[in-house]
Amino acid sequence: MKVQDMTKLTDHESLYQWARQLPKIELHRHLEGSLRLHTLTELAREHGIALPSYDLEQLRPYVQITDDPPDFHHFLSKFRLLRRMYTSKEAVQRVVREAIFDAAQDNVRYLELRFNPVALSRAQNFPMNDVVEWVEEAASLAQEESGTRTCLILQIGRDEPLEIASEIVEIGIAHHGPLIRGLDLAGDEVNYPPARFEAPFQRGLAAGLHVTVHAGEACGAQSILDAITYLGAERIGHGIRAVENSNVISLLHERKIALEVCPTSNIQTGVVQNLSLHPLADLFNLRVRVTLNTDDPSISDIVLSDEYVTAIREIGLTQAQIYRTLRYAVDAAFIPEEERETLRQNFRRWLAPYPGAVAVFDQP
Ligand SMILES: [Zn+2]
């Protein structure tokens, strides 16, 4: 089967169909931001959690960005309600399973899902180690059933005490295996710089865990430099403000560091004012390894395919550039080298029906 050349796809529906059918990779998706609205109301009912409303439409503004003014703290505030749902092992595992199946439904073939063990354990004071085991167990089953290879990243909140960060790193090291692959630092970039977490992140790296760090989003290019210098970041969550500093761009080249770009999230947090001003295309033209991601599909009410369409329609990326982002994502995935080669081969095979895609994917 040959797929239509997208240069001929003029209407929105055809472009969307192309994006839906394309095999995709997601490196930056938060479990807590992936909770289905319907599941939220069911869990709340089952566990007697009070919600502002049990009607999906009335509940929407409390957990999704609707007509909110773009603002970082406002965006983060949506998690408050979402994080109250983790009231039992079953609830945690249901959310994990649905997040993986939702990605699979959108033809995401390789997924990295990150979660904050503190957030998942807080509702009932579960031991963090138990919560991590539950997530791992559910992810293992769901990846097998859905066919979407799934890796997990343990996320540390910037506002957590150092002891908690160290505990999460130790749990990560103890569970490091085919599923648990890395660490992430997330949360309020402005008030909590990364240097404080140097010791636990270096310990994780030394034990073989991979590291990605949210930076260059709310803060400027210096925060990317700090994430690389102190925490050994191998990828940067967002990182779009790298465009402000040519030294940082050079460092990204030198270390082959990929950016996990999430366009819709950037608009909703107010980091970028509108999509026509988004630096994704500029970063691509500077030969930075950019990848496309959702961040929080539920909060933003999107799937990854929407971000591919947005990148083309609103930001001006070409079809070929999208294929190239897939190669950057394969190269930056937190998997062993042997598995990476298999994933590359798989993508060559999956992209074969798309005119010109394999050549772009294989460009040096
Ligand atoms: Zn994020």
Short mmCIF file of C-alpha atoms and ligand atoms in Angstrom, two decimals:
data_model
loop_
_atom_site.label_atom_id
_atom_site.label_comp_id
_atom_site.label_asym_id
_atom_site.label_seq_id
_atom_site.Cartn_x
_atom_site.Cartn_y
_atom_site.Cartn_z
CA MET A 1 0.00 0.00 0.00
CA LYS A 2 1.31 3.43 -0.96
CA VAL A 3 0.22 6.37 1.14
CA GLN A 4 -0.82 9.55 -0.59
CA ASP A 5 1.84 12.25 -0.78
CA MET A 6 0.86 14.83 1.79
CA THR A 7 1.64 17.74 -0.51
CA LYS A 8 -1.64 16.77 -2.17
CA LEU A 9 -3.52 16.61 1.11
CA THR A 10 -5.15 19.98 1.20
CA ASP A 11 -8.13 19.53 3.47
CA HIS A 12 -7.91 19.19 7.21
CA GLU A 13 -9.55 15.78 7.27
CA SER A 14 -6.99 14.18 4.94
CA LEU A 15 -4.10 15.67 6.86
CA TYR A 16 -5.57 14.42 10.11
CA GLN A 17 -6.05 10.96 8.63
CA TRP A 18 -2.43 10.89 7.51
CA ALA A 19 -1.31 11.88 11.02
CA ARG A 20 -3.54 9.25 12.63
CA GLN A 21 -2.25 6.47 10.41
CA LEU A 22 1.41 7.38 10.71
CA PRO A 23 3.27 5.18 13.22
CA LYS A 24 4.40 7.52 15.99
CA ILE A 25 6.69 7.85 19.00
CA GLU A 26 5.96 9.77 22.16
CA LEU A 27 8.76 10.56 24.60
CA HIS A 28 7.02 13.10 26.85
CA ARG A 29 3.64 12.18 28.30
CA HIS A 30 2.62 12.48 31.96
CA LEU A 31 0.51 9.67 33.36
CA GLU A 32 -1.32 12.06 35.68
CA GLY A 33 -2.20 14.26 32.69
CA SER A 34 -3.55 11.30 30.72
CA LEU A 35 -6.56 10.41 32.87
CA ARG A 36 -9.77 10.01 30.85
CA LEU A 37 -12.52 12.34 32.05
CA HIS A 38 -15.01 9.51 32.11
CA THR A 39 -12.67 7.41 34.26
CA LEU A 40 -12.23 10.36 36.59
CA THR A 41 -15.97 10.49 37.34
CA GLU A 42 -16.19 6.71 37.72
CA LEU A 43 -13.28 6.56 40.14
CA ALA A 44 -14.66 9.50 42.10
CA ARG A 45 -18.04 7.81 42.42
CA GLU A 46 -16.53 4.43 43.37
CA HIS A 47 -14.29 5.92 46.05
CA GLY A 48 -16.61 8.66 47.31
CA ILE A 49 -14.40 11.52 46.17
CA ALA A 50 -16.26 14.81 45.95
CA LEU A 51 -16.04 16.43 42.50
CA PRO A 52 -17.24 19.91 41.55
CA SER A 53 -19.56 18.06 39.13
CA TYR A 54 -20.09 14.52 37.85
CA ASP A 55 -21.27 15.82 34.51
CA LEU A 56 -18.42 15.58 31.98
CA GLU A 57 -19.04 18.96 30.40
CA GLN A 58 -19.36 20.76 33.72
CA LEU A 59 -16.29 19.00 35.06
CA ARG A 60 -14.16 19.82 32.01
CA PRO A 61 -12.99 23.30 33.09
CA TYR A 62 -11.66 21.92 36.39
CA VAL A 63 -9.28 19.46 34.75
CA GLN A 64 -8.84 20.70 31.19
CA ILE A 65 -7.70 23.93 29.64
CA THR A 66 -10.85 25.41 28.17
CA ASP A 67 -11.02 29.19 27.94
CA ASP A 68 -8.40 29.76 30.65
CA PRO A 69 -5.87 32.52 30.14
CA PRO A 70 -2.51 30.92 29.22
CA ASP A 71 -0.50 30.56 32.42
CA PHE A 72 2.00 28.05 33.75
CA HIS A 73 0.72 27.87 37.33
CA HIS A 74 -2.85 27.67 36.15
CA PHE A 75 -1.88 24.73 33.92
CA LEU A 76 -0.21 22.95 36.84
CA SER A 77 -3.28 23.57 39.02
CA LYS A 78 -5.31 21.13 36.88
CA PHE A 79 -3.26 18.29 38.34
CA ARG A 80 -4.58 18.94 41.84
CA LEU A 81 -7.92 17.28 41.21
CA LEU A 82 -6.51 14.63 38.90
CA ARG A 83 -4.08 13.46 41.56
CA ARG A 84 -6.80 12.73 44.08
CA MET A 85 -7.99 9.74 42.07
CA TYR A 86 -5.20 7.34 43.00
CA THR A 87 -7.06 5.77 45.86
CA SER A 88 -6.29 2.08 45.32
CA LYS A 89 -4.02 -0.27 43.43
CA GLU A 90 -6.87 -0.91 40.98
CA ALA A 91 -7.34 2.81 40.34
CA VAL A 92 -3.63 3.32 39.66
CA GLN A 93 -3.47 0.33 37.34
CA ARG A 94 -6.62 1.31 35.48
CA VAL A 95 -5.20 4.76 34.71
CA VAL A 96 -1.89 3.27 33.53
CA ARG A 97 -3.64 0.77 31.32
CA GLU A 98 -5.95 3.34 29.75
CA ALA A 99 -3.09 5.77 29.11
CA ILE A 100 -1.19 3.09 27.17
CA PHE A 101 -4.27 1.94 25.25
CA ASP A 102 -5.13 5.54 24.37
CA ALA A 103 -1.65 5.99 22.91
CA ALA A 104 -1.95 2.70 21.03
CA GLN A 105 -5.31 3.80 19.65
CA ASP A 106 -3.56 6.85 18.17
CA ASN A 107 -0.97 4.54 16.59
CA VAL A 108 1.84 5.45 18.97
CA ARG A 109 4.14 2.46 18.57
CA TYR A 110 6.68 3.45 21.21
CA LEU A 111 5.71 5.36 24.35
CA GLU A 112 7.58 6.77 27.31
CA LEU A 113 5.19 7.49 30.14
CA ARG A 114 6.38 9.47 33.15
CA PHE A 115 4.78 9.64 36.56
CA ASN A 116 5.42 11.14 39.95
CA PRO A 117 5.47 8.39 42.63
CA VAL A 118 4.77 11.00 45.34
CA ALA A 119 1.61 12.16 43.58
CA LEU A 120 0.36 8.62 43.10
CA SER A 121 1.02 7.53 46.67
CA ARG A 122 -0.23 10.64 48.47
CA ALA A 123 -3.99 10.01 48.37
CA GLN A 124 -3.75 6.96 50.68
CA ASN A 125 -0.18 7.19 51.93
CA PHE A 126 0.83 4.16 49.91
CA PRO A 127 4.54 3.29 50.08
CA MET A 128 6.13 4.75 46.94
CA ASN A 129 7.82 1.46 46.18
CA ASP A 130 4.42 -0.29 46.02
CA VAL A 131 3.00 2.35 43.69
CA VAL A 132 5.97 1.98 41.34
CA GLU A 133 5.47 -1.80 41.31
CA TRP A 134 1.75 -1.38 40.48
CA VAL A 135 2.53 0.96 37.60
CA GLU A 136 5.22 -1.38 36.32
CA GLU A 137 2.92 -4.40 36.48
CA ALA A 138 0.05 -2.63 34.68
CA ALA A 139 2.37 -1.18 32.03
CA SER A 140 3.94 -4.55 31.36
CA LEU A 141 0.54 -6.12 30.73
CA ALA A 142 -0.80 -3.20 28.71
CA GLN A 143 2.23 -3.00 26.42
CA GLU A 144 1.88 -6.67 25.66
CA GLU A 145 -1.84 -6.46 24.94
CA SER A 146 -1.77 -3.18 23.02
CA GLY A 147 1.46 -3.80 21.12
CA THR A 148 2.76 -0.36 22.11
CA ARG A 149 6.22 -0.71 23.62
CA THR A 150 6.15 1.30 26.82
CA CYS A 151 8.96 2.63 29.00
CA LEU A 152 8.50 4.38 32.31
CA ILE A 153 10.22 7.44 33.74
CA LEU A 154 10.09 8.33 37.44
CA GLN A 155 9.41 12.00 37.87
CA ILE A 156 10.66 14.11 40.75
CA GLY A 157 8.87 17.35 41.62
CA ARG A 158 11.16 20.37 41.91
CA ASP A 159 9.46 21.40 45.14
CA GLU A 160 10.11 18.05 46.87
CA PRO A 161 12.68 17.77 49.66
CA LEU A 162 16.00 16.23 48.72
CA GLU A 163 15.29 13.09 50.79
CA ILE A 164 12.21 12.34 48.69
CA ALA A 165 14.19 12.85 45.49
CA SER A 166 16.84 10.44 46.77
CA GLU A 167 14.20 7.89 47.72
CA ILE A 168 12.67 8.02 44.23
CA VAL A 169 16.11 7.58 42.66
CA GLU A 170 16.81 4.54 44.86
CA ILE A 171 13.46 3.02 43.85
CA GLY A 172 14.33 3.71 40.21
CA ILE A 173 17.68 1.99 40.59
CA ALA A 174 16.10 -1.02 42.34
CA HIS A 175 13.48 -1.37 39.56
CA HIS A 176 15.74 -0.46 36.62
CA GLY A 177 14.88 -2.96 33.89
CA PRO A 178 13.02 -3.28 30.61
CA LEU A 179 10.26 -0.90 31.78
CA ILE A 180 11.73 1.55 34.27
CA ARG A 181 14.32 3.44 32.27
CA GLY A 182 14.88 6.92 33.62
CA LEU A 183 14.36 9.99 35.78
CA ASP A 184 12.77 13.37 35.16
CA LEU A 185 12.66 16.64 37.06
CA ALA A 186 9.45 18.64 36.66
CA GLY A 187 7.38 21.41 38.20
CA ASP A 188 8.01 25.03 39.02
CA GLU A 189 11.19 25.95 37.12
CA VAL A 190 11.21 29.55 38.25
CA ASN A 191 11.32 29.02 41.99
CA TYR A 192 13.24 25.73 42.15
CA PRO A 193 16.46 25.58 40.10
CA PRO A 194 17.98 22.14 39.45
CA ALA A 195 21.41 22.34 41.16
CA ARG A 196 19.93 21.13 44.45
CA PHE A 197 19.23 17.72 42.90
CA GLU A 198 22.72 17.13 41.54
CA ALA A 199 23.66 14.28 43.90
CA PRO A 200 20.60 12.03 43.42
CA PHE A 201 20.56 12.53 39.63
CA GLN A 202 24.27 11.78 39.32
CA ARG A 203 23.72 8.66 41.40
CA GLY A 204 20.88 7.57 39.09
CA LEU A 205 23.03 8.17 36.00
CA ALA A 206 25.93 6.20 37.45
CA ALA A 207 23.54 3.29 38.06
CA GLY A 208 22.48 3.32 34.39
CA LEU A 209 19.20 5.27 34.57
CA HIS A 210 18.60 7.80 31.82
CA VAL A 211 17.83 11.43 32.60
CA THR A 212 15.48 13.97 31.06
CA VAL A 213 14.74 17.32 32.68
CA HIS A 214 12.00 19.89 32.15
CA ALA A 215 13.87 23.09 31.29
CA GLY A 216 13.86 26.00 28.87
CA GLU A 217 10.11 26.28 29.23
CA ALA A 218 9.18 28.81 31.91
CA CYS A 219 12.89 29.73 32.32
CA GLY A 220 15.40 30.79 29.67
CA ALA A 221 18.26 28.98 27.96
CA GLN A 222 20.41 29.04 31.12
CA SER A 223 18.04 26.51 32.73
CA ILE A 224 18.88 24.06 29.92
CA LEU A 225 22.57 24.55 30.57
CA ASP A 226 21.98 23.90 34.29
CA ALA A 227 19.95 20.75 33.57
CA ILE A 228 22.81 19.39 31.46
CA THR A 229 25.63 20.53 33.77
CA TYR A 230 24.20 19.53 37.16
CA LEU A 231 21.79 16.73 36.35
CA GLY A 232 23.43 15.20 33.27
CA ALA A 233 20.26 15.60 31.20
CA GLU A 234 20.38 13.51 28.02
CA ARG A 235 17.11 14.98 26.79
CA ILE A 236 15.28 18.18 27.65
CA GLY A 237 11.54 18.38 28.31
CA HIS A 238 10.35 21.31 26.15
CA GLY A 239 13.69 23.14 25.91
CA ILE A 240 12.31 25.47 23.26
CA ARG A 241 14.01 28.51 24.79
CA ALA A 242 17.33 27.04 23.66
CA VAL A 243 16.62 29.13 20.59
CA GLU A 244 17.57 32.21 22.65
CA ASN A 245 21.23 31.19 23.06
CA SER A 246 23.63 29.93 20.38
CA ASN A 247 25.99 28.39 22.98
CA VAL A 248 23.16 26.21 24.23
CA ILE A 249 22.32 25.22 20.65
CA SER A 250 25.96 24.21 20.15
CA LEU A 251 25.89 22.14 23.33
CA LEU A 252 22.72 20.36 22.17
CA HIS A 253 24.51 19.52 18.90
CA GLU A 254 27.67 18.40 20.61
CA ARG A 255 25.93 16.08 23.08
CA LYS A 256 23.23 14.97 20.63
CA ILE A 257 20.57 16.07 23.11
CA ALA A 258 16.99 15.90 21.85
CA LEU A 259 14.20 18.30 22.81
CA GLU A 260 10.80 16.92 23.76
CA VAL A 261 8.63 19.63 22.21
CA CYS A 262 4.94 19.89 23.15
CA PRO A 263 3.42 22.76 21.08
CA THR A 264 -0.14 22.87 22.48
CA SER A 265 1.12 22.70 26.05
CA ASN A 266 3.46 25.64 25.32
CA ILE A 267 0.51 27.76 24.23
CA GLN A 268 -1.62 26.76 27.22
CA THR A 269 1.12 27.50 29.74
CA GLY A 270 1.73 30.85 28.07
CA VAL A 271 5.38 30.06 27.21
CA VAL A 272 4.63 30.84 23.56
CA GLN A 273 1.99 33.43 22.70
CA ASN A 274 0.66 31.84 19.55
CA LEU A 275 1.57 28.94 17.32
CA SER A 276 2.82 31.13 14.47
CA LEU A 277 5.53 32.30 16.91
CA HIS A 278 6.48 28.80 18.07
CA PRO A 279 10.26 28.18 17.66
CA LEU A 280 9.85 24.52 16.60
CA ALA A 281 10.60 25.21 12.92
CA ASP A 282 13.55 27.46 13.79
CA LEU A 283 14.99 24.80 16.07
CA PHE A 284 14.54 22.23 13.34
CA ASN A 285 16.34 24.46 10.85
CA LEU A 286 19.18 24.87 13.37
CA ARG A 287 19.45 21.07 13.18
CA VAL A 288 18.43 20.59 16.78
CA ARG A 289 17.01 17.13 17.42
CA VAL A 290 13.37 18.00 17.99
CA THR A 291 10.65 15.47 18.76
CA LEU A 292 6.88 16.01 18.99
CA ASN A 293 4.89 15.14 22.12
CA THR A 294 1.63 15.79 23.95
CA ASP A 295 2.79 16.48 27.55
CA ASP A 296 -0.71 16.01 29.06
CA PRO A 297 -3.23 14.73 26.52
CA SER A 298 -6.17 14.91 28.95
CA ILE A 299 -5.52 18.37 30.28
CA SER A 300 -4.97 19.68 26.75
CA ASP A 301 -7.71 17.49 25.22
CA ILE A 302 -5.44 16.31 22.40
CA VAL A 303 -3.81 13.17 20.99
CA LEU A 304 -0.33 13.03 19.47
CA SER A 305 -1.78 13.10 15.94
CA ASP A 306 -3.21 16.55 16.73
CA GLU A 307 0.30 17.78 17.50
CA TYR A 308 1.57 16.49 14.15
CA VAL A 309 -1.24 18.34 12.37
CA THR A 310 -0.57 21.46 14.45
CA ALA A 311 3.15 21.31 13.62
CA ILE A 312 2.36 21.27 9.91
CA ARG A 313 -0.67 23.56 9.75
CA GLU A 314 0.19 26.16 12.36
CA ILE A 315 3.97 26.06 12.74
CA GLY A 316 4.97 25.29 9.16
CA LEU A 317 6.84 22.00 9.46
CA THR A 318 6.84 19.84 6.34
CA GLN A 319 5.87 16.22 5.99
CA ALA A 320 9.54 15.32 5.55
CA GLN A 321 10.46 17.16 8.74
CA ILE A 322 7.88 15.15 10.65
CA TYR A 323 9.47 11.92 9.39
CA ARG A 324 12.81 13.25 10.55
CA THR A 325 11.46 13.92 14.06
CA LEU A 326 10.63 10.21 14.24
CA ARG A 327 14.29 9.40 13.62
CA TYR A 328 15.36 11.88 16.32
CA ALA A 329 12.90 10.22 18.70
CA VAL A 330 14.20 6.70 17.99
CA ASP A 331 17.76 7.90 18.53
CA ALA A 332 16.81 9.57 21.83
CA ALA A 333 14.61 6.80 23.27
CA PHE A 334 15.70 5.49 26.65
CA ILE A 335 16.25 1.92 25.46
CA PRO A 336 19.32 -0.33 25.14
CA GLU A 337 21.26 0.03 21.84
CA GLU A 338 20.22 -3.38 20.60
CA GLU A 339 16.55 -2.56 21.02
CA ARG A 340 17.12 0.84 19.38
CA GLU A 341 18.43 -0.86 16.24
CA THR A 342 15.32 -3.06 16.15
CA LEU A 343 13.09 0.00 16.59
CA ARG A 344 14.94 1.74 13.71
CA GLN A 345 14.36 -1.28 11.48
CA ASN A 346 10.70 -1.39 12.46
CA PHE A 347 10.24 2.28 11.59
CA ARG A 348 11.93 1.79 8.21
CA ARG A 349 9.42 -0.95 7.53
CA TRP A 350 6.43 1.05 8.81
CA LEU A 351 7.45 4.17 6.88
CA ALA A 352 8.08 2.32 3.62
CA PRO A 353 4.58 3.11 2.21
CA TYR A 354 5.12 6.87 2.73
CA PRO A 355 6.85 8.47 -0.29
CA GLY A 356 10.34 9.70 0.60
CA ALA A 357 9.95 8.94 4.32
CA VAL A 358 12.64 6.27 4.69
CA ALA A 359 15.22 8.40 2.86
CA VAL A 360 14.56 11.29 5.29
CA PHE A 361 14.54 8.92 8.25
CA ASP A 362 17.97 7.58 7.18
CA GLN A 363 19.61 10.92 6.37
CA PRO A 364 22.96 11.24 8.13
ZN ZN B 1 5.93 17.82 30.97
#
